[in-house]
Coordinates of C-alpha atoms in Angstrom, one line a residue:
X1 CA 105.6 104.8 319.6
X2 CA 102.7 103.0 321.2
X3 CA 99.1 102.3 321.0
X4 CA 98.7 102.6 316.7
X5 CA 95.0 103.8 316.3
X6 CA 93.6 103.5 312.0
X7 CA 91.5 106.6 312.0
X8 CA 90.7 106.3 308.1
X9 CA 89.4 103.6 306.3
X10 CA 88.3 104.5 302.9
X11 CA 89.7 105.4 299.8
X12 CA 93.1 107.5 299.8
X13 CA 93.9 109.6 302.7
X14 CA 96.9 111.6 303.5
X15 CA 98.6 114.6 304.7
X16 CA 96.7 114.8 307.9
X17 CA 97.8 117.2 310.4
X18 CA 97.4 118.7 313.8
X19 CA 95.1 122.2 314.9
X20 CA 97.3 124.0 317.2
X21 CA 95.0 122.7 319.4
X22 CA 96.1 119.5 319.4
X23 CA 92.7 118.7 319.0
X24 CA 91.5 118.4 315.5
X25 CA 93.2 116.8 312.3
X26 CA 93.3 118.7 308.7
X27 CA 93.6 116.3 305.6
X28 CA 93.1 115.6 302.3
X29 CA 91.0 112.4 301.0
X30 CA 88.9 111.0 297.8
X31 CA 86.4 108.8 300.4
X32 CA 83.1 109.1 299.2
X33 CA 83.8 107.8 295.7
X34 CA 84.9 111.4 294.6
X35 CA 87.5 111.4 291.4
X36 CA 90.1 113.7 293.6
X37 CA 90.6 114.6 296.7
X38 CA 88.8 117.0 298.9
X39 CA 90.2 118.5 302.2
X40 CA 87.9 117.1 305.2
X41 CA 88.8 117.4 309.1
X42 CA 88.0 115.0 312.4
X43 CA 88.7 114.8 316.0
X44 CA 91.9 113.0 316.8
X45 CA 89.7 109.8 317.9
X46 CA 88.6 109.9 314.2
X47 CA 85.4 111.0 315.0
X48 CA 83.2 113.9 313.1
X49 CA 84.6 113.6 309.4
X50 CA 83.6 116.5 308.0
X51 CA 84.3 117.7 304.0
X52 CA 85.3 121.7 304.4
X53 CA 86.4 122.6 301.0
X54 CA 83.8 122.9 297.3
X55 CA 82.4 119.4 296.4
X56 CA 84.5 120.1 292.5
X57 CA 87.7 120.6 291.8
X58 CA 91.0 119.2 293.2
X59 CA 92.2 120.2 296.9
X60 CA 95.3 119.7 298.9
X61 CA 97.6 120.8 301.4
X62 CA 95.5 121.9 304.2
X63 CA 96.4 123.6 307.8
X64 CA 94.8 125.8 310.7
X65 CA 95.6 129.0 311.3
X66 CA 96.2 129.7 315.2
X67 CA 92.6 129.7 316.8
X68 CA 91.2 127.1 314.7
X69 CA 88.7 129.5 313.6
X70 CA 90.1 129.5 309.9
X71 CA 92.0 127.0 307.2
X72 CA 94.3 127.3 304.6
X73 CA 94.1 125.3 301.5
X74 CA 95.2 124.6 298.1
X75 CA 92.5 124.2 295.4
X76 CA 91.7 124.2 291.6
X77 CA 87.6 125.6 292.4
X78 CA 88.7 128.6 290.7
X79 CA 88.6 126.8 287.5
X80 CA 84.7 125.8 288.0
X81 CA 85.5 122.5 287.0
X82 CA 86.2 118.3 287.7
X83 CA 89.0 117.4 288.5
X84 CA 92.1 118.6 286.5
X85 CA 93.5 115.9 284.4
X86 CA 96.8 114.6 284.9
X87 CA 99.7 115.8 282.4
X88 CA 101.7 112.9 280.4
X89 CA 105.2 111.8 281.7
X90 CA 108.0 109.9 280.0
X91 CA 107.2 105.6 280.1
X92 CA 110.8 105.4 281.7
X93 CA 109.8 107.5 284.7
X94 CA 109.1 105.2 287.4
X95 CA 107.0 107.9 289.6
X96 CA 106.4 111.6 289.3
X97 CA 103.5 114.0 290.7
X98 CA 101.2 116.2 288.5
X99 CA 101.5 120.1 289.5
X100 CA 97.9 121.2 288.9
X101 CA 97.2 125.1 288.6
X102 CA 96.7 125.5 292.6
X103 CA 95.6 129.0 294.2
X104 CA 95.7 129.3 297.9
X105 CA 92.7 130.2 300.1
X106 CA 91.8 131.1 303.2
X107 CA 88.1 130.0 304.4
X108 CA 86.4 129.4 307.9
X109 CA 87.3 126.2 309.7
X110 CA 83.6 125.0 308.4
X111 CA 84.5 125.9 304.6
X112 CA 82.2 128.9 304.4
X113 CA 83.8 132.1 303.3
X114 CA 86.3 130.8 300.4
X115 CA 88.7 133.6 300.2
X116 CA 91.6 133.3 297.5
X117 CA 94.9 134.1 298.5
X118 CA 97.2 133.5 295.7
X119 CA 96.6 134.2 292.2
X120 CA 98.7 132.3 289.8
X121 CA 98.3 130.4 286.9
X122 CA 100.7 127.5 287.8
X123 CA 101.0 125.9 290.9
X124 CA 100.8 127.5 294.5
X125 CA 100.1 124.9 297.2
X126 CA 101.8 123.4 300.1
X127 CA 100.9 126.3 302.9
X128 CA 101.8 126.2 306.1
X129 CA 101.2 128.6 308.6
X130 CA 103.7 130.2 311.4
X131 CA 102.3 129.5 315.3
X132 CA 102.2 133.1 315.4
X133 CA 100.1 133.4 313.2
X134 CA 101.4 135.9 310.9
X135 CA 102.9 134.0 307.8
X136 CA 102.6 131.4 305.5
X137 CA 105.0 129.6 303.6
X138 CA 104.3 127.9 301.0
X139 CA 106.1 126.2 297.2
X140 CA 105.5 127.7 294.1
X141 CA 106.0 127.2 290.4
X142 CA 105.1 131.0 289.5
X143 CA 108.7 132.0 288.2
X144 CA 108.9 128.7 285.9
X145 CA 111.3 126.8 288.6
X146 CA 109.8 125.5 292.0
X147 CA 111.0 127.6 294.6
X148 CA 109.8 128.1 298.4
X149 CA 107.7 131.8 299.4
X150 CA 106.3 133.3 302.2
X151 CA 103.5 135.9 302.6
X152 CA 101.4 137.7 304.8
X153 CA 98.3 135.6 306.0
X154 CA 96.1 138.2 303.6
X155 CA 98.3 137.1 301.0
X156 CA 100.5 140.2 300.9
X157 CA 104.0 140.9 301.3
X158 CA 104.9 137.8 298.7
X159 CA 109.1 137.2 299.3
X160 CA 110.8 134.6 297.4
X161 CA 112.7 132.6 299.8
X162 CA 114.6 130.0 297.5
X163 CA 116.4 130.9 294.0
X164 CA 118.7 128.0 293.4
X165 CA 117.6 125.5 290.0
X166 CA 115.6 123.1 290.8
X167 CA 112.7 121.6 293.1
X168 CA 112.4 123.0 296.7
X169 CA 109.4 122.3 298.4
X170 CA 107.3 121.2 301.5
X171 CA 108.4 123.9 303.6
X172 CA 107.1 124.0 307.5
X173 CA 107.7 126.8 310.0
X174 CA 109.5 125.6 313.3
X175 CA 107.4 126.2 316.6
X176 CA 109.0 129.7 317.2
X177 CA 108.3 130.5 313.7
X178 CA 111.6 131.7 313.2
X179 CA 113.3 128.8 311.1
X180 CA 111.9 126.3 308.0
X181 CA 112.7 123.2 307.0
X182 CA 112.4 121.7 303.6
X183 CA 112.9 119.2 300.9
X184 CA 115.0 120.0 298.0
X185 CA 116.9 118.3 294.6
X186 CA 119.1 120.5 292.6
X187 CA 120.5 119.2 289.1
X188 CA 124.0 118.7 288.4
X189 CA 124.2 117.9 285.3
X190 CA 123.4 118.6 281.9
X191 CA 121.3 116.2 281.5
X192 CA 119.6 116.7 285.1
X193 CA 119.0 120.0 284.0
X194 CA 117.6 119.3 280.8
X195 CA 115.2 116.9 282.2
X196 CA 114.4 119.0 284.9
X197 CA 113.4 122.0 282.6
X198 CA 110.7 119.4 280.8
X199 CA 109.7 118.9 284.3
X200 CA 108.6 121.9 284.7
X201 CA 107.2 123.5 281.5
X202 CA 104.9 119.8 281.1
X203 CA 103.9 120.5 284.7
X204 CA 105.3 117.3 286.8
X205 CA 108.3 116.4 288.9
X206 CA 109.3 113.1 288.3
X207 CA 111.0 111.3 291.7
X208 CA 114.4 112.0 292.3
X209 CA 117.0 111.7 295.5
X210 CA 115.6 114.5 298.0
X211 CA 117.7 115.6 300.7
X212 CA 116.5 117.5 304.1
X213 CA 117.5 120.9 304.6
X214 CA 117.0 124.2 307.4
X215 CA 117.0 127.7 306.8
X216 CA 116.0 130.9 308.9
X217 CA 112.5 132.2 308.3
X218 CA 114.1 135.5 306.4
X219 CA 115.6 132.4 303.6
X220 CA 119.1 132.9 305.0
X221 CA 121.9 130.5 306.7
X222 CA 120.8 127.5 304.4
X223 CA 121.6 124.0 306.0
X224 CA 121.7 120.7 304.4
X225 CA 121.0 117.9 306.8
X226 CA 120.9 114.8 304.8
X227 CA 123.0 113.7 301.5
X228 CA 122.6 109.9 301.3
X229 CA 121.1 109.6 297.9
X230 CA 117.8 108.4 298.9
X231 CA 114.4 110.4 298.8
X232 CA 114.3 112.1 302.1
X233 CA 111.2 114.4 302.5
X234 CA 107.4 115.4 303.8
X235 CA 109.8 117.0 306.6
X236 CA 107.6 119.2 310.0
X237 CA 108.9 119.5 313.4
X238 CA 109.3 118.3 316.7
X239 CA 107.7 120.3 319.8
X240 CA 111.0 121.0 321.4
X241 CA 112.0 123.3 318.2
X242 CA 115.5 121.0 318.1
X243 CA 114.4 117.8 316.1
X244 CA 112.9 117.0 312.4
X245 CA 110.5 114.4 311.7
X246 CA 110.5 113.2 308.0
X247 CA 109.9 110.1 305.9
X248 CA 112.6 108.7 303.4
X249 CA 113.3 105.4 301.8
X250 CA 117.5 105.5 302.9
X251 CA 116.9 101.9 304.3
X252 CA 115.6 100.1 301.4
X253 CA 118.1 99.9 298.3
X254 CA 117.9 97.4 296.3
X255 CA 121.2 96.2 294.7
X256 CA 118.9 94.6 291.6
X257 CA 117.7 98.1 290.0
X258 CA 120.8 100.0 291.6
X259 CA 118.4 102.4 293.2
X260 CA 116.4 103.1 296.4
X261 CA 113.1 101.3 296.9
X262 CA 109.2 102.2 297.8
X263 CA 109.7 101.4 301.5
X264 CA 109.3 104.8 303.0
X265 CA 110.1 105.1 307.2
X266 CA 110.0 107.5 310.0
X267 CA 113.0 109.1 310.7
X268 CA 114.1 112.4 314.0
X269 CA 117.0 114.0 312.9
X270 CA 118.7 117.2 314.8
X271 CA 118.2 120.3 313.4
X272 CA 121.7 120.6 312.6
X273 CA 122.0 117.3 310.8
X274 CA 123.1 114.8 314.3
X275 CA 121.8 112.7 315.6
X276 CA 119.6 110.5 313.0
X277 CA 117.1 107.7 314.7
X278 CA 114.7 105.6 312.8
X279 CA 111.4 105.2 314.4
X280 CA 109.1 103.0 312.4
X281 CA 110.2 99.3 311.0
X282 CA 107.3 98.4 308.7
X283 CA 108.5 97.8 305.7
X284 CA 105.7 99.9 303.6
X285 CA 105.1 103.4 302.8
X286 CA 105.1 105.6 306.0
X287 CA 105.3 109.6 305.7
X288 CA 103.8 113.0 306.0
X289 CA 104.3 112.4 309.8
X290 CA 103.5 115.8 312.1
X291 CA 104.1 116.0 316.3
X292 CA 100.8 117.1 318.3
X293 CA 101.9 120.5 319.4
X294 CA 102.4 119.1 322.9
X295 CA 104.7 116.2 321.8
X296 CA 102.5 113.0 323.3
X297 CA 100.9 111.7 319.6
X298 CA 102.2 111.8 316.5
X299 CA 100.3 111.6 313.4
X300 CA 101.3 109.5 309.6
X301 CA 100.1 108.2 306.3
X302 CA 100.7 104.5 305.8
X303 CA 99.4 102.2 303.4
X304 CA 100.2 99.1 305.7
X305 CA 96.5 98.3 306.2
X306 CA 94.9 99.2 302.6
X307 CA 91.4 98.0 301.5
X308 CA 92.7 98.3 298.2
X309 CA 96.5 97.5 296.9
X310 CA 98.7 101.0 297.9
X311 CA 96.1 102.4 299.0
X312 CA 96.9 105.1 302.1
X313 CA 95.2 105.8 305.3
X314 CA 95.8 107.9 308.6
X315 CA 97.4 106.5 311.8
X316 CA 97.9 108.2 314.9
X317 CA 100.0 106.6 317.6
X318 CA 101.3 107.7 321.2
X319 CA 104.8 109.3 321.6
X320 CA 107.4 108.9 324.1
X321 CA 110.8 109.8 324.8

């Protein structure tokens, strides 16, 4: 990795990835003093910021369709609101996310021509869309677990991938479109379960160990890659089709709490679990890293250069082998 370009500089800023292009970036940010994020997009210089999703309501998750003539989205407009507030979690919970009631839309790659795809009252978010242009996976809270789907790109044709208790989530298409690769945590024990089920009916997931896994696109021939205890996720793929990209905190426990710490790194792993390289030392929060579709740049949050404490921005950097 050389020749680390900031391309963000306000606010919180994340999950920015690639057009198929190679061209453009997608991602979500609250710049512009807005309460919650809205899904904007730029030239990989960092040029042309442009907002592209409704001025209220919470959005997240974003990604081209093939073309880069359309975006998908998640979003909370349908609720004609602010921003949703956040639900309540436990005081001994060190971190957990809120899962707002996201719907999925489509809408032209200048956010004209919102068209909902999902239609759900709990959460739908986390699309991403096949290279051939044909699918979209995405997670889902809709049957009262959290569990990975895949649909049509009109929305049609919903098929539940994942059935096993517990979180799976951040799924991503491989470049042939014919595997995906996820996160997932499944409880154990009774009271992993029993926490987990408050989880989900007060609509959060509190952090918990996370481990790597592959599947075929069809949700068959599941594959666990990682199972070192540690949080291992915001997993997409390498170019080649052969290699994962993901973020996870496996280098940083701390033998005064008996857990794993908030320093998040880079990490290529083979697709069938060999082969493990770290590839950022930084000793901060690095993740939701994506390939350019050609391999040369790749593309991360990071809060190692905030203007305000934890405070994340983009980075894109050069790639080599």
């Amino acid at each position: 990795m050389s020749n680390l370009t900031q391309l963000t500089f306000k606010g919180d800023n994340g999950e920015a990835y690639f057009s198929f292009d190679g061209q453009q970036l997608i991602y979500q940010s609250n710049r512009e003093g807005f309460e919650c994020d809205k899904i904007w997009t730029m030239n990989i210089d960092g040029s042309n910021k442009t907002m592209v999703s409704p001025n209220h309501g919470a959005h997240t998750c974003a990604f081209f369709q093939p073309g880069e003539q359309q975006i998908v989205f998640a979003s909370t407009s349908h609720l004609q609101g602010s921003c949703p507030s956040k639900p309540e979690w436990p005081p001994h919970i060190r971190y957990a996310w809120p899962l707002h009631p996201y719907d999925i839309y489509r809408a032209n790659a200048d956010g004209s021509g919102l068209t909902p795809l999902t239609d759900n009252p709990k959460y739908d978010a986390e699309p991403i869309v096949s290279a051939d242009g044909k699918s979209i996976v995405f997670g889902s809270q809709r049957k009262g677990d959290f569990d990975i789907y895949r649909m049509d790109v009109d929305g049609g044709n919903v098929q539940r991938l994942t059935d096993t208790e517990g979180y799976d989530g951040g799924p991503w298409f491989s470049p042939d479109s014919t595997k995906i690769v996820w996160r997932a945590w499944h409880p154990s024990t009774a009271a992993e379960k029993s926490q987990w089920k408050e989880n989900m009916e007060k609509d959060y997931i509190q952090s918990t160990p996370l481990d790597i896994w592959v599947m075929d696109a069809d949700g068959s021939n599941k594959i666990r890659l990682t199972d070192n205890g540690a949080t291992n996720w915001a997993p997409s793929w390498h170019p080649d089709g052969k290699r994962i990209v993901f973020s996870s905190n496996m280098d940083d426990w701390r033998d005064d709490y008996k857990t794993y710490g908030h320093n998040f790194e880079l990490y290529l792993i083979n697709s069938d679990g060999s082969g493990l390289e770290r590839i950022t030392y930084n000793q901060v929060f690095d993740s939701f890293p994506m390939f350019s579709p050609n391999g040369k740049k790749i593309v991360f949050g990071s809060n190692r250069n905030p203007d305000k404490p934890r405070a994340t921005d983009i980075f894109i950097a050069d790639w080599t082998e």
